[in-house]
PDB file of C-alpha atoms in Angstrom:
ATOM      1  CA  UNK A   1       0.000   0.000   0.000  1.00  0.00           C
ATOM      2  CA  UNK A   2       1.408   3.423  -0.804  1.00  0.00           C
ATOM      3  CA  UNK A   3      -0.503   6.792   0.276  1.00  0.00           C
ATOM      4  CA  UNK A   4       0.605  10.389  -1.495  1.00  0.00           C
ATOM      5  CA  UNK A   5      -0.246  13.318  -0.190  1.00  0.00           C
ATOM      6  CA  UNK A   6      -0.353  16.854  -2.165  1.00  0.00           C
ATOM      7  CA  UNK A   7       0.339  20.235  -1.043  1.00  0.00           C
ATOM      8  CA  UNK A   8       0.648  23.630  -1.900  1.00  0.00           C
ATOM      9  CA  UNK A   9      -1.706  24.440  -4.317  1.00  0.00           C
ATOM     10  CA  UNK A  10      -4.042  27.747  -4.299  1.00  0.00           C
ATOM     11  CA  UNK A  11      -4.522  31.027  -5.749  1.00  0.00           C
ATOM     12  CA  UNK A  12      -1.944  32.997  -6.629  1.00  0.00           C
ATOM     13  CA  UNK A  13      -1.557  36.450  -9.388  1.00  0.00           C
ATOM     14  CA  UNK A  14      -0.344  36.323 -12.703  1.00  0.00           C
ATOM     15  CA  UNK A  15       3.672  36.569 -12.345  1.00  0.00           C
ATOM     16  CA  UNK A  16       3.585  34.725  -9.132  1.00  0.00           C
ATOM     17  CA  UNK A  17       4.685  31.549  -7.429  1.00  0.00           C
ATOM     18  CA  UNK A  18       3.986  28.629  -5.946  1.00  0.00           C
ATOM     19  CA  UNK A  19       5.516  25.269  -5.120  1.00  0.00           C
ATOM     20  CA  UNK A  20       3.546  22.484  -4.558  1.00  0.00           C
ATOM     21  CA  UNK A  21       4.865  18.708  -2.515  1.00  0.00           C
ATOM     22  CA  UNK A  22       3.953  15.485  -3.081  1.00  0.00           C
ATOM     23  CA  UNK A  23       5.125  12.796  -0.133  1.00  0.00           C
ATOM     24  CA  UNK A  24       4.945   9.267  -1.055  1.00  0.00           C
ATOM     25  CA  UNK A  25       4.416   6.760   2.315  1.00  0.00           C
ATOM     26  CA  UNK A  26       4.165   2.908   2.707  1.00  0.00           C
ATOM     27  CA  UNK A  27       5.413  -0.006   1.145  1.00  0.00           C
ATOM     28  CA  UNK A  28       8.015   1.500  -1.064  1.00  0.00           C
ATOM     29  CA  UNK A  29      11.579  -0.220  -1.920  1.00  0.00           C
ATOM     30  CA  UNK A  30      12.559   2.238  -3.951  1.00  0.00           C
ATOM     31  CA  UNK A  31      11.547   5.013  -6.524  1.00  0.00           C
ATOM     32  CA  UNK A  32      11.673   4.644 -10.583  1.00  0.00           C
ATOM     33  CA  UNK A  33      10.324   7.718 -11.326  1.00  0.00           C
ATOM     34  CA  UNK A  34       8.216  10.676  -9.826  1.00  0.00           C
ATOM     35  CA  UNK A  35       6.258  13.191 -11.975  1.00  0.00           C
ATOM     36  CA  UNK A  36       3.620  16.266 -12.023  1.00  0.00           C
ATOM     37  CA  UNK A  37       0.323  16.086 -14.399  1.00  0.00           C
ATOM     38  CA  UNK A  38      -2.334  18.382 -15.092  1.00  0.00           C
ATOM     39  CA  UNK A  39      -5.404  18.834 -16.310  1.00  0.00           C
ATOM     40  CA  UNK A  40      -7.699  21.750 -16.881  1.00  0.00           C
ATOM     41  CA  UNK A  41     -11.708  21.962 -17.657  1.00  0.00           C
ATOM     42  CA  UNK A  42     -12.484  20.144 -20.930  1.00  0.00           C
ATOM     43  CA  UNK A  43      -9.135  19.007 -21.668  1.00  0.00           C
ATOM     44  CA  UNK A  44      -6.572  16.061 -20.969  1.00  0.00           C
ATOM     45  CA  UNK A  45      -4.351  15.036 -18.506  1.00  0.00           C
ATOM     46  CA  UNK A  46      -0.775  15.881 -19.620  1.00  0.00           C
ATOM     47  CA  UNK A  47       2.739  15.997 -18.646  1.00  0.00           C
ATOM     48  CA  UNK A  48       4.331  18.848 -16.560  1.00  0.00           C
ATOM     49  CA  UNK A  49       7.538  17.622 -15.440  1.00  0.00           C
ATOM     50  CA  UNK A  50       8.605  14.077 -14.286  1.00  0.00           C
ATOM     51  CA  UNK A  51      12.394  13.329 -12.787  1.00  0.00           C
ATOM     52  CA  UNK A  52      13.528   9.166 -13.007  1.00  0.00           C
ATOM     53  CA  UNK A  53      16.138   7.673 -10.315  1.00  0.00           C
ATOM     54  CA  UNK A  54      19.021   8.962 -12.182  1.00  0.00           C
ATOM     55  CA  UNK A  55      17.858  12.377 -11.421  1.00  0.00           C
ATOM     56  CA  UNK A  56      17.044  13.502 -15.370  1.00  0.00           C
ATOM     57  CA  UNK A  57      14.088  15.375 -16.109  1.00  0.00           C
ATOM     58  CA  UNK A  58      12.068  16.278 -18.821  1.00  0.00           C
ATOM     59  CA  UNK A  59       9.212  19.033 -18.828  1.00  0.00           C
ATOM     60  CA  UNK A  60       6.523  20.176 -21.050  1.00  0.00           C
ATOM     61  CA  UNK A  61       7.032  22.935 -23.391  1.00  0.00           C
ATOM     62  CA  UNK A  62       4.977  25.250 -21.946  1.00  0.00           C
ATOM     63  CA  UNK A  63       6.454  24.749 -18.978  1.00  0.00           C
ATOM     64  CA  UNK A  64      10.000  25.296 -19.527  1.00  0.00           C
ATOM     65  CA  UNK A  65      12.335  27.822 -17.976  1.00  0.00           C
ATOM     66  CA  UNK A  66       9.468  28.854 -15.477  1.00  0.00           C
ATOM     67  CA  UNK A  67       8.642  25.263 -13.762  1.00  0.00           C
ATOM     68  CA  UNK A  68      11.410  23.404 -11.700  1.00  0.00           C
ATOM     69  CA  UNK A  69      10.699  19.878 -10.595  1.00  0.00           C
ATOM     70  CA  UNK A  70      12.893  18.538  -7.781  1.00  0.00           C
ATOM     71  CA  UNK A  71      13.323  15.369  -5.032  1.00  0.00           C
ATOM     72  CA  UNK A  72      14.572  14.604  -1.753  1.00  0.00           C
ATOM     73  CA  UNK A  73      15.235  10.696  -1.709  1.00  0.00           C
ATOM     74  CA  UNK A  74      14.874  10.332   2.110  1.00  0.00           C
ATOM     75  CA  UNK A  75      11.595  11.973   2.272  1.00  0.00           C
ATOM     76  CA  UNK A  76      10.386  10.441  -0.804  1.00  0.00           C
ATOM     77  CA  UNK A  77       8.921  13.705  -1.922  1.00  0.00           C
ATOM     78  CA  UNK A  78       8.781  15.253  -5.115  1.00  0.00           C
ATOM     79  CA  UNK A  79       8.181  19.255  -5.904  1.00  0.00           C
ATOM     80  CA  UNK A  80       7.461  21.293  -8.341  1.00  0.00           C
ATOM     81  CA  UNK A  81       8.690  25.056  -8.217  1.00  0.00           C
ATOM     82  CA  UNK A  82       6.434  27.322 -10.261  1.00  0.00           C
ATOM     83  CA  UNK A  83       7.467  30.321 -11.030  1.00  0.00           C
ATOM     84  CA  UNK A  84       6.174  33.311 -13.852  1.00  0.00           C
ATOM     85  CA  UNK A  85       3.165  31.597 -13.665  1.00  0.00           C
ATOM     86  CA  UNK A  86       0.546  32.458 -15.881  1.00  0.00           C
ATOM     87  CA  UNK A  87      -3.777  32.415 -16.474  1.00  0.00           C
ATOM     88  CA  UNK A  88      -3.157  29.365 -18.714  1.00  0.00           C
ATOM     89  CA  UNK A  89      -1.552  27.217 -15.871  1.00  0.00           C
ATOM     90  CA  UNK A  90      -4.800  26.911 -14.346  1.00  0.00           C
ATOM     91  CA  UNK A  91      -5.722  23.468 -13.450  1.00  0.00           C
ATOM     92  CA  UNK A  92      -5.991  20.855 -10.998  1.00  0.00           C
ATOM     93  CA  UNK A  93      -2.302  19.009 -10.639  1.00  0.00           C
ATOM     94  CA  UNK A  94      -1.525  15.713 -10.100  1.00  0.00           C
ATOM     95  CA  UNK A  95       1.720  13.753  -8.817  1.00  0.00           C
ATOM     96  CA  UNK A  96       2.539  10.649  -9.768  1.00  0.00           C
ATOM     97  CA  UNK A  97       5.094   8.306  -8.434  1.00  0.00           C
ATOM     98  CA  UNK A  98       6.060   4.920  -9.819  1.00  0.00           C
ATOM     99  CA  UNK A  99       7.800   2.078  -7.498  1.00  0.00           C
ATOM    100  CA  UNK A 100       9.954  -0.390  -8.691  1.00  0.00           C
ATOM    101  CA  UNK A 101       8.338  -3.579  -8.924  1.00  0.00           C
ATOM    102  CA  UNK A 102       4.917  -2.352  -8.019  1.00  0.00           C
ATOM    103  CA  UNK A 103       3.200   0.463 -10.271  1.00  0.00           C
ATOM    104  CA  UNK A 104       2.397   3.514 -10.512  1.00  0.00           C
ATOM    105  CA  UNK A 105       0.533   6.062  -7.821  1.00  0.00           C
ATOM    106  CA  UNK A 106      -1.588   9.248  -7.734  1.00  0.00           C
ATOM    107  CA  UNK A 107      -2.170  12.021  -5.784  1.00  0.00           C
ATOM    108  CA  UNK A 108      -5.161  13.597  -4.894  1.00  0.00           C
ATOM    109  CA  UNK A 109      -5.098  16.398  -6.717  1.00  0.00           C
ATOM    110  CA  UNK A 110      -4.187  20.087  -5.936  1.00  0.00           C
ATOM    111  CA  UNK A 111      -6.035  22.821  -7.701  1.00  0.00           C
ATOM    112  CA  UNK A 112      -3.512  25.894  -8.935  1.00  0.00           C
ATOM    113  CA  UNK A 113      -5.742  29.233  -9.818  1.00  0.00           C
ATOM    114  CA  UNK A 114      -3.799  31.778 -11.714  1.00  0.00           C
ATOM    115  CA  UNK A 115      -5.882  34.882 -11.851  1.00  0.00           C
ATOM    116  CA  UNK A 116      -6.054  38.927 -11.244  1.00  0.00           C
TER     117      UNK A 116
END
């Protein structure tokens, strides 16, 4: 059994910040891979940022050179560091981490409001 839990989510002004956690619990071994989704009204999930065991990452597009995604091992937390953010990043965001040997996990959910 693993449990996530999200964090940091809210409403925040055009050109702001925010950084959101997502702590992983339970029966985990170890870590593959650990990764932010989003999704707003009427459209798809899709990727934000996700960071394997090797430490590479990878981010969206439209994400890129604003959103940092980051890990501490012993906490088996991931984060995501938003920063410029903008009306479009509105959405409700998901983390996802996958354990060896086991699968793939989601969070609850966090909504992120950007708006004046």
């Amino acid at each position: 059994q693993v449990q996530l839990v999200e964090s940091g989510g809210g409403l925040v002004q055009p050109g702001g910040s925010l950084r959101l956690s997502c702590a992983a619990s339970g029966s985990i071994f170890s870590i593959s891979a650990m990764g932010w989704y989003r999704q707003a009204p009427g459209k798809q999930r899709e990727l934000v940022a996700h960071i394997i065991s090797s430490g590479s990452t990878n981010y969206a597009d439209s994400v890129k050179g604003r959103f940092t995604i980051s890990r501490d091992n012993a906490k088996n937390t991931v984060y995501l560091q938003m920063n410029s953010l903008k009306p479009e990043d509105t959405a409700v965001y998901y983390c996802l981490v996958v354990v060896t040997r086991s699968g793939g996990y989601w969070g609850q959910g966090t909504q992120v409001t950007v708006s004046s």
